[in-house]
Amino acid sequence: MAVSDHVGFPEFMAGVEKRNPGQKEFVQAIHEVAQDIFEFIQDKEEYHEYQILRRIAEPDRVVSFRVCWEDDDNNIRVQRGWRVQNNNAIGPYKGGIRFHPNVTESVLKFLAFEQTFKNSLTGLSLGGGKGGSNFNPKGKSDHEVMRFCQSFMTELFRHVGDDIDVPAGDIGVGGREIAYMFGQYKRITNKFSGVLTGKGLEFGGSLVRTEATGYGAVYFLQDMLKRAGDDVEGKTAVVSGSGNVATHAAEKIVHLGGKVLTLSDSQGFVFDPDGFDLEKISWVKEHKTRRRGRIADYVEVYPSAKFHAEARPWGVPCDLAVPCATQNEIRGEDAKSLVANGCIVVVEGANMPTDLDGVAVFKNARILFGPGKAANAGGVALSGLEMSQNAARVVWSEEELQERLRQLMLGIHDRCTQYGVSAGASKDTGYCDYVKGANIAGFKKVADAMLAYGVV
Ligand code: NDP
Ligand code: 2IT
């Protein structure tokens, strides 16, 4: 069959929508990747013939299960759990677990799809997966969270394993939840293995895993700026979220001499005109993670700051925007106001925080735009290093891991520029479409492995 006889992008997307009715986040994620891949494979017959993109966009399997648990008032509660194993062409399925009331199969399928490209971009041997539940950990006691996590793992354990599928944390799943799940896995299987990453340091966790996503995103930002002959020093940054990724991204921006103006949570954002210094960021970490409090409480401790209820921070003028909360938090209108206010770089700490309209605004404005699958890959990359340490039963030093994270992010940046700069432009200085670069570089490794396997 001639290449010109194969389906084009619009027909491909129509098929995706038909096969995944109502799964708008999943369709959106495929849309963003597929437009670049279609361009890349237009003269590459094998990728068409073997239906590679069509196969990557169909998860290997989606496991859905009931999770029953008992709350502190002895009510029996029923939640739904999932594990989406998207693709293991280049390594065991790998990706986080999200506990949040808005988790649906569509959300987890988009995350597992994105994760496949992200994990490939790290250069490590990691396939793509994601899991989670519509369980809301907010307002639950430690014992309720423990009972939920144990029940969740009582089903999940059949589907995971250190060479099969290795989950980690994501929204609503941090060190506490990973420990409860790991304890239950160990109890059921009688095996101490690296089945989860993000573990406590006492039981196989890795140094630097906690900081890795946020630090990595800012390293990526630093590399984009450096390529443009600039740096973070003296720049103002608007950061959203106040969880693991946001607080560590903010911390690294401060280390590099930038000024962080905002942090947020699901109830609104805080603007601090003096900037969040390391002590203030540390207060936020303690308050949000240990005390499980609200970002709004910040203004009681630091009264020069102002809390904006039910609002997102994208209207605050800044040089750098770093979305680190959730999907679709930057819409087209938000993107326009960032550009109009002089923002020069957007780097995504979260997964798919910018919707398709927003991405188009950033691309048209030709500002530096680092997509999540490249910019936030430091977390999963460090998870990959946790897996290596577990397998070899060794512990690497903080210094070694910090250096490896830095090099991994540099490698990801390099892979993006390899495919993101138009033919004829300079690889070192020409405009880089990082979205395209990340999509193609991430796709190519997985696609070539799939080609080698034939039709399986
Ligand atoms: P956390 O649970 O630690 O923090 C999440 C933060 O985002 C909180 O401030 C939370 O506010 C806010 N948030 C969550 N959902 C919403 C929503 N619907 N609207 C507004 N704010 C919201 O999660 P992480 O920091 O780990 O994850 C943040 C993002 O980074 C996610 O997109 C995740 O997929 C991505 N990511 C995480 C990695 C990791 O290693 N942890 C790796 C790569 C990407 P509140 O407290 O009010 O809920
Ligand atoms: O989105 C992500 O990359 C994560 N939540 C981390 C995944 C991992 O396996 O460390």
Coordinates of C-alpha atoms and ligand atoms in Angstrom, one line a residue:
M1 CA 0.0 0.0 0.0
A2 CA 1.4 3.5 -0.9
V3 CA 1.9 5.8 2.1
S4 CA -0.7 8.2 0.5
D5 CA -3.3 5.5 0.8
H6 CA -3.2 5.4 4.6
V7 CA -5.6 7.2 6.9
G8 CA -4.9 10.8 7.6
F9 CA -4.9 12.6 10.9
P10 CA -8.6 13.7 10.8
E11 CA -9.8 10.1 10.1
F12 CA -7.4 8.7 12.7
M13 CA -8.8 11.1 15.3
A14 CA -12.4 10.3 14.3
G15 CA -11.6 6.6 15.0
V16 CA -10.1 7.4 18.4
E17 CA -13.2 9.3 19.4
K18 CA -15.5 6.6 18.2
R19 CA -13.6 3.9 20.1
N20 CA -13.4 5.9 23.3
P21 CA -16.8 7.6 23.7
G22 CA -16.9 10.4 26.3
Q23 CA -13.2 10.0 27.2
K24 CA -12.2 13.6 26.5
E25 CA -8.9 13.7 28.3
F26 CA -7.7 10.6 26.6
V27 CA -8.7 11.9 23.2
Q28 CA -7.1 15.3 23.9
A29 CA -3.8 13.6 24.8
I30 CA -3.8 11.5 21.7
H31 CA -4.7 14.5 19.6
E32 CA -1.7 16.5 20.8
V33 CA 0.7 13.6 20.1
A34 CA -0.8 12.4 16.9
Q35 CA -0.6 15.6 14.9
D36 CA 3.2 15.6 15.3
I37 CA 3.6 11.9 14.7
F38 CA 1.5 12.0 11.5
E39 CA 3.9 14.6 10.1
F40 CA 7.0 12.5 11.2
I41 CA 5.7 9.3 9.7
Q42 CA 4.3 10.6 6.5
D43 CA 7.2 9.2 4.4
K44 CA 7.8 6.1 6.7
E45 CA 5.8 3.2 5.3
E46 CA 6.7 0.7 8.1
Y47 CA 5.1 2.8 10.9
H48 CA 1.9 2.9 8.8
E49 CA 1.9 -0.7 7.8
Y50 CA 2.4 -1.9 11.3
Q51 CA -0.2 0.5 12.7
I52 CA 2.2 1.6 15.4
L53 CA 0.4 4.8 16.5
R54 CA -2.9 3.1 16.5
R55 CA -1.4 0.3 18.7
I56 CA 0.2 2.7 21.2
A57 CA -3.1 4.6 21.5
E58 CA -4.9 1.3 22.6
P59 CA -3.7 0.4 26.1
D60 CA -2.3 -3.2 26.4
R61 CA -5.0 -3.6 29.1
V62 CA -7.2 -1.7 31.5
V63 CA -7.9 -3.4 34.8
S64 CA -10.8 -2.0 36.7
F65 CA -11.8 -3.3 40.2
R66 CA -13.9 -2.7 43.2
V67 CA -12.3 -1.3 46.4
C68 CA -14.2 -1.8 49.6
W69 CA -13.1 -0.3 52.9
E70 CA -14.6 0.6 56.3
D71 CA -14.6 4.2 57.5
D72 CA -14.1 5.3 61.1
D73 CA -17.8 5.3 61.7
N74 CA -18.1 1.7 60.5
N75 CA -19.8 2.5 57.2
I76 CA -18.8 0.3 54.3
R77 CA -17.5 2.4 51.5
V78 CA -17.1 1.3 47.8
Q79 CA -14.7 2.9 45.4
R80 CA -13.4 2.0 41.9
G81 CA -9.8 1.3 41.3
W82 CA -7.9 1.0 38.0
R83 CA -4.5 0.1 36.6
V84 CA -4.0 1.1 32.9
Q85 CA -1.0 -0.8 31.4
N86 CA -0.5 1.2 28.2
N87 CA 2.7 -0.2 26.7
N88 CA 5.6 -2.3 27.8
A89 CA 7.6 -2.4 24.5
I90 CA 10.7 -0.9 26.1
G91 CA 10.4 -1.9 29.8
P92 CA 8.0 -2.9 32.6
Y93 CA 4.9 -0.7 32.9
K94 CA 5.8 2.3 35.1
G95 CA 3.8 5.2 36.3
G96 CA 2.1 6.7 39.3
I97 CA -1.1 6.1 41.2
R98 CA -3.6 9.0 41.6
F99 CA -6.2 9.2 44.4
H100 CA -8.6 12.1 43.6
P101 CA -12.4 12.3 43.3
N102 CA -12.2 13.4 39.7
V103 CA -10.2 10.3 38.6
T104 CA -12.0 8.4 35.8
E105 CA -10.9 5.8 33.3
S106 CA -10.3 8.6 30.7
V107 CA -8.0 10.5 33.0
L108 CA -5.9 7.4 33.8
K109 CA -5.8 6.4 30.1
F110 CA -4.5 9.9 29.2
L111 CA -1.9 9.7 31.9
A112 CA -0.8 6.2 30.9
F113 CA -0.5 7.3 27.3
E114 CA 1.5 10.3 28.1
Q115 CA 3.7 8.3 30.5
T116 CA 4.7 5.9 27.6
F117 CA 6.3 8.8 25.7
K118 CA 7.7 10.4 28.8
N119 CA 9.4 7.2 30.0
S120 CA 10.8 6.6 26.6
L121 CA 12.3 10.2 26.6
T122 CA 14.2 9.5 29.8
G123 CA 16.4 7.0 27.9
L124 CA 15.8 4.4 30.6
S125 CA 14.1 1.0 30.1
L126 CA 10.6 1.9 31.3
G127 CA 7.2 1.2 29.8
G128 CA 4.1 3.3 30.4
G129 CA 1.2 2.8 32.9
K130 CA -0.9 4.6 35.4
G131 CA -3.4 3.8 38.1
G132 CA -5.6 5.2 40.7
S133 CA -9.0 5.6 42.3
N134 CA -11.8 8.1 42.8
F135 CA -11.0 7.9 46.5
N136 CA -10.7 11.3 48.1
P137 CA -7.9 11.2 50.8
K138 CA -8.9 14.7 52.0
G139 CA -10.4 14.8 55.4
K140 CA -9.8 11.1 56.0
S141 CA -8.0 9.8 59.1
D142 CA -4.6 8.0 58.7
H143 CA -6.4 4.7 59.6
E144 CA -9.0 5.3 56.9
V145 CA -6.3 6.0 54.3
M146 CA -4.4 2.9 55.5
R147 CA -7.5 0.6 55.2
F148 CA -8.2 2.0 51.7
C149 CA -4.6 1.5 50.5
Q150 CA -4.6 -2.0 51.9
S151 CA -7.8 -2.9 50.1
F152 CA -6.6 -1.2 46.9
M153 CA -3.4 -3.3 47.0
T154 CA -5.3 -6.5 47.8
E155 CA -6.5 -6.5 44.2
L156 CA -3.6 -4.6 42.5
F157 CA -1.0 -7.0 43.7
R158 CA -2.0 -9.6 41.0
H159 CA -1.2 -7.1 38.3
V160 CA 2.1 -5.6 39.4
G161 CA 5.6 -6.8 40.1
D162 CA 9.2 -5.5 40.0
D163 CA 9.6 -6.8 36.4
I164 CA 5.9 -6.4 35.4
D165 CA 4.5 -3.1 36.5
V166 CA 6.0 -0.7 39.1
P167 CA 3.6 2.0 40.3
A168 CA 4.6 5.1 42.3
G169 CA 2.9 8.3 43.6
D170 CA 0.9 11.0 41.9
I171 CA -1.8 13.4 43.1
G172 CA -3.0 12.3 46.5
V173 CA -0.5 9.6 46.8
G174 CA 2.8 10.4 48.6
G175 CA 5.1 8.6 51.0
R176 CA 2.3 7.7 53.5
E177 CA 0.2 5.9 50.9
I178 CA 3.1 4.2 49.2
A179 CA 4.2 2.8 52.5
Y180 CA 0.7 1.4 53.3
M181 CA 0.5 -0.1 49.8
F182 CA 4.1 -1.6 50.0
G183 CA 3.4 -3.1 53.4
Q184 CA 0.3 -4.8 52.1
Y185 CA 2.1 -6.1 49.0
K186 CA 4.8 -7.5 51.1
R187 CA 2.3 -9.1 53.5
I188 CA 0.3 -10.8 50.7
T189 CA 3.2 -12.0 48.6
N190 CA 5.8 -12.6 51.3
K191 CA 8.3 -10.8 49.0
F192 CA 10.4 -7.7 49.6
S193 CA 10.9 -6.4 46.1
G194 CA 11.0 -3.0 44.3
V195 CA 7.4 -3.2 43.3
L196 CA 6.7 0.4 44.1
T197 CA 8.9 3.5 43.9
G198 CA 8.8 6.6 46.1
K199 CA 9.3 4.3 49.1
G200 CA 10.6 5.4 52.5
L201 CA 14.4 5.5 52.8
E202 CA 14.2 2.7 55.5
F203 CA 12.6 0.2 53.1
G204 CA 14.3 0.6 49.7
G205 CA 13.4 4.2 48.8
S206 CA 15.9 6.4 47.0
L207 CA 17.3 9.7 48.0
V208 CA 16.3 12.6 45.7
R209 CA 13.1 10.9 44.5
T210 CA 10.9 13.3 46.5
E211 CA 12.6 16.4 45.0
A212 CA 13.1 14.9 41.5
T213 CA 10.0 16.0 39.6
G214 CA 10.1 19.7 40.7
Y215 CA 13.9 20.0 40.5
G216 CA 13.9 18.3 37.1
A217 CA 11.3 20.6 35.7
V218 CA 13.3 23.6 36.7
Y219 CA 16.5 22.1 35.2
F220 CA 14.6 21.7 32.0
L221 CA 13.5 25.3 32.2
Q222 CA 17.1 26.3 32.9
D223 CA 18.3 24.3 29.8
M224 CA 15.6 26.0 27.6
L225 CA 16.7 29.4 28.8
K226 CA 20.4 28.6 28.4
R227 CA 19.8 27.6 24.8
A228 CA 18.2 31.0 24.3
G229 CA 21.2 32.7 26.0
D230 CA 19.4 33.5 29.2
D231 CA 19.0 32.2 32.8
V232 CA 16.7 32.0 35.8
E233 CA 18.5 34.6 37.9
G234 CA 16.3 37.6 38.6
K235 CA 13.2 36.2 36.9
T236 CA 9.8 36.2 38.4
A237 CA 7.8 32.9 38.4
V238 CA 4.2 32.0 38.8
V239 CA 3.8 28.5 40.1
S240 CA 0.5 26.6 40.6
G241 CA -0.1 23.8 43.0
S242 CA 1.4 23.4 46.5
G243 CA 2.1 19.7 46.6
N244 CA 5.2 17.6 45.9
V245 CA 6.0 19.0 42.4
A246 CA 5.1 22.7 43.0
T247 CA 7.0 23.1 46.3
H248 CA 10.2 21.5 44.9
A249 CA 9.9 23.4 41.6
A250 CA 9.6 26.6 43.7
E251 CA 12.6 25.6 45.9
K252 CA 14.8 25.1 42.8
I253 CA 13.7 28.4 41.2
V254 CA 14.8 30.1 44.5
H255 CA 18.1 28.2 44.5
L256 CA 18.8 29.5 41.0
G257 CA 18.1 33.2 42.0
G258 CA 14.5 33.5 40.7
K259 CA 11.5 35.0 42.6
V260 CA 8.4 32.8 43.1
L261 CA 5.3 35.0 43.3
T262 CA 2.5 32.4 43.7
L263 CA 1.5 28.9 44.9
S264 CA -2.1 27.5 44.8
D265 CA -4.4 24.7 45.7
S266 CA -7.8 23.6 44.6
Q267 CA -9.4 26.5 46.6
G268 CA -7.4 29.4 45.1
F269 CA -4.0 30.9 44.9
V270 CA -1.7 33.0 47.2
F271 CA 0.2 36.0 45.8
D272 CA 3.2 36.9 47.8
P273 CA 4.8 40.2 46.5
D274 CA 8.0 39.6 48.5
G275 CA 8.4 36.2 47.0
F276 CA 8.3 32.7 48.6
D277 CA 11.8 32.2 50.1
L278 CA 13.1 28.8 51.3
E279 CA 11.7 29.3 54.8
K280 CA 8.2 30.1 53.4
I281 CA 8.3 27.1 51.0
S282 CA 9.3 24.9 53.8
W283 CA 6.2 26.2 55.8
V284 CA 4.0 25.4 52.8
K285 CA 5.5 21.8 52.6
E286 CA 4.9 21.2 56.2
H287 CA 1.4 22.7 56.2
K288 CA 0.1 21.0 53.0
T289 CA 1.9 17.6 53.5
R290 CA 2.1 16.9 57.2
R291 CA -0.8 19.1 58.5
R292 CA -2.8 18.5 55.3
G293 CA -3.9 22.2 55.5
R294 CA -5.1 24.8 53.0
I295 CA -2.9 27.2 51.1
A296 CA -5.3 30.0 52.2
D297 CA -3.8 29.7 55.7
Y298 CA -0.5 31.1 54.4
V299 CA -1.8 34.7 54.7
E300 CA -2.3 34.3 58.4
V301 CA 1.4 33.6 58.9
Y302 CA 2.7 35.9 56.2
P303 CA 0.2 38.8 56.1
S304 CA 1.8 40.8 53.3
A305 CA 0.5 38.0 51.0
K306 CA -3.0 37.9 49.5
F307 CA -5.3 34.9 49.0
H308 CA -7.5 34.9 45.8
A309 CA -10.3 32.4 46.3
E310 CA -11.5 30.1 43.5
A311 CA -9.0 31.7 41.1
R312 CA -5.9 30.5 39.2
P313 CA -2.7 32.5 39.1
W314 CA -2.2 33.0 35.3
G315 CA -3.2 36.7 35.4
V316 CA -0.2 37.6 37.5
P317 CA 2.5 39.2 35.3
C318 CA 5.6 37.0 35.3
D319 CA 8.6 35.9 33.3
L320 CA 8.2 32.1 34.0
A321 CA 5.0 30.1 34.4
V322 CA 5.2 26.7 36.0
P323 CA 1.9 24.8 36.2
C324 CA 2.3 22.0 38.8
A325 CA -1.3 21.2 39.9
T326 CA -3.5 19.3 37.4
Q327 CA -4.7 18.8 33.8
N328 CA -6.2 21.6 31.8
E329 CA -5.5 24.3 34.4
I330 CA -4.2 26.7 31.7
R331 CA -7.0 27.3 29.1
G332 CA -6.6 29.3 25.9
E333 CA -7.6 32.6 27.7
D334 CA -5.1 32.0 30.5
A335 CA -2.4 31.4 27.9
K336 CA -3.3 34.6 26.1
S337 CA -3.0 36.6 29.3
L338 CA 0.4 35.0 30.2
V339 CA 1.7 35.9 26.8
A340 CA 0.2 39.5 26.9
N341 CA 1.8 40.0 30.3
G342 CA 5.3 39.2 28.9
C343 CA 5.8 35.6 30.0
I344 CA 8.8 34.1 28.1
V345 CA 8.8 30.5 29.3
V346 CA 6.1 28.0 30.3
V347 CA 7.3 24.7 31.8
E348 CA 4.8 22.0 32.7
G349 CA 5.5 20.3 36.1
A350 CA 2.0 18.8 35.9
N351 CA 0.7 16.4 33.3
M352 CA -1.2 18.1 30.4
P353 CA -1.9 21.3 32.4
T354 CA -2.3 23.3 29.2
D355 CA -5.3 22.5 27.0
L356 CA -5.1 22.3 23.2
D357 CA -6.0 26.0 22.8
G358 CA -3.4 27.0 25.3
V359 CA -0.7 25.0 23.6
A360 CA -1.6 26.7 20.3
V361 CA -1.4 30.1 21.9
F362 CA 2.1 29.4 23.2
K363 CA 3.3 27.9 19.9
N364 CA 2.0 30.8 17.9
A365 CA 3.6 33.3 20.2
R366 CA 6.9 31.3 19.8
I367 CA 7.6 31.5 23.5
L368 CA 9.6 28.7 25.1
F369 CA 7.1 25.9 26.0
G370 CA 8.3 22.8 27.8
P371 CA 5.6 20.0 27.7
G372 CA 5.0 17.8 30.7
K373 CA 6.2 14.6 29.1
A374 CA 9.6 16.1 28.8
A375 CA 9.8 18.7 31.7
N376 CA 8.3 16.6 34.5
A377 CA 10.1 13.3 33.5
G378 CA 12.7 13.8 36.3
G379 CA 10.4 12.1 38.8
V380 CA 9.9 8.9 36.9
A381 CA 13.6 8.9 35.9
L382 CA 14.6 9.0 39.6
S383 CA 12.0 6.1 40.0
G384 CA 14.0 4.3 37.4
L385 CA 17.1 4.8 39.5
E386 CA 15.3 3.6 42.6
M387 CA 14.4 0.4 40.6
S388 CA 18.1 0.0 39.6
Q389 CA 19.2 0.4 43.2
N390 CA 16.6 -2.1 44.5
A391 CA 17.5 -4.7 41.8
A392 CA 21.2 -4.4 42.6
R393 CA 20.6 -4.0 46.4
V394 CA 22.8 -0.9 46.5
V395 CA 22.2 2.6 47.8
W396 CA 23.6 5.5 45.8
S397 CA 24.6 8.8 47.5
E398 CA 22.7 12.0 47.4
E399 CA 25.5 13.6 45.5
E400 CA 25.5 10.9 42.8
L401 CA 21.8 10.9 42.4
Q402 CA 21.6 14.7 42.1
E403 CA 24.2 14.6 39.4
R404 CA 22.4 11.8 37.6
L405 CA 19.1 13.7 37.7
R406 CA 20.8 16.7 36.2
Q407 CA 22.3 14.6 33.4
L408 CA 19.1 12.8 32.7
M409 CA 17.2 16.2 32.3
L410 CA 20.0 17.4 30.0
G411 CA 19.6 14.2 27.9
I412 CA 15.8 14.8 27.6
H413 CA 16.4 18.4 26.5
D414 CA 18.8 17.2 23.9
R415 CA 16.4 14.6 22.6
C416 CA 13.7 17.3 22.2
T417 CA 16.0 19.6 20.3
Q418 CA 17.0 16.7 18.0
Y419 CA 13.4 16.5 16.6
G420 CA 12.0 19.9 17.6
V421 CA 14.1 22.2 15.4
S422 CA 12.9 22.6 11.8
A423 CA 15.1 21.2 9.0
G424 CA 17.5 23.8 7.9
A425 CA 17.5 25.8 11.2
S426 CA 20.4 25.5 13.6
K427 CA 20.1 22.7 16.2
D428 CA 21.8 25.0 18.7
T429 CA 20.0 28.2 18.2
G430 CA 17.0 27.7 15.9
Y431 CA 13.4 27.9 17.3
C432 CA 12.6 24.6 19.0
D433 CA 9.1 23.2 19.1
Y434 CA 9.6 21.2 22.3
V435 CA 6.1 19.6 22.0
K436 CA 7.0 18.2 18.6
G437 CA 10.5 17.3 19.7
A438 CA 9.3 15.4 22.8
N439 CA 6.5 13.6 20.9
I440 CA 8.7 12.4 18.1
A441 CA 11.7 11.4 20.2
G442 CA 9.4 9.6 22.7
F443 CA 7.5 7.9 20.0
K444 CA 10.5 6.7 18.0
K445 CA 12.1 4.5 20.6
V446 CA 8.8 2.8 21.5
A447 CA 7.8 2.5 17.8
D448 CA 11.1 0.9 16.7
A449 CA 10.9 -1.7 19.5
M450 CA 7.4 -2.5 18.4
L451 CA 8.5 -2.9 14.8
A452 CA 11.3 -5.3 16.0
Y453 CA 8.7 -7.5 17.7
G454 CA 6.4 -7.7 14.7
V455 CA 2.7 -8.0 15.3
V456 CA 2.1 -8.9 19.0
Ligands
NDP1 P1 0.2 16.5 45.2 O1 -1.0 15.7 45.5 O2 1.4 16.5 46.0 O3 -0.3 18.0 44.9 C1 -1.3 18.3 44.0 C2 -1.5 19.8 44.1 O4 -2.3 20.2 43.0 C3 -2.2 20.3 45.3 O5 -1.8 21.6 45.6 C4 -3.6 20.2 44.9 O6 -4.5 21.1 45.7 C5 -3.6 20.7 43.5 N1 -4.7 20.2 42.7 C6 -5.0 18.9 42.5 N2 -6.1 18.7 41.8 C7 -6.5 20.0 41.5 C8 -7.6 20.5 40.8 N3 -8.5 19.7 40.2 N4 -7.7 21.8 40.7 C9 -6.8 22.6 41.3 N5 -5.8 22.2 42.0 C10 -5.6 20.9 42.1 O7 0.5 16.0 43.7 P2 1.9 16.1 42.8 O8 2.5 17.4 43.2 O9 2.6 14.9 42.9 O10 1.3 16.2 41.3 C11 1.0 17.5 40.7 C12 1.0 17.3 39.2 O11 2.3 16.8 38.8 C13 0.0 16.2 38.7 O12 -0.4 16.6 37.4 C14 0.9 15.0 38.5 O13 0.4 14.1 37.6 C15 2.2 15.6 38.0 N6 3.4 14.8 38.2 C16 3.8 14.3 39.5 C17 4.9 13.6 39.6 C18 5.4 13.1 40.9 O14 6.5 12.5 41.0 N7 4.7 13.3 42.0 C19 5.8 13.2 38.4 C20 5.3 13.9 37.2 C21 4.2 14.6 37.1 P3 -5.3 20.5 46.9 O15 -4.3 20.2 48.0 O16 -6.3 21.5 47.3 O17 -5.9 19.2 46.4
2IT2 O1 3.5 11.4 36.2 C1 4.5 10.8 36.6 O2 5.5 10.7 35.9 C2 4.5 10.3 38.0 N1 3.5 10.5 38.7 C3 5.7 9.6 38.5 C4 5.7 8.2 38.0 C5 6.7 7.3 38.6 O3 6.6 6.1 38.3 O4 7.6 7.7 39.3

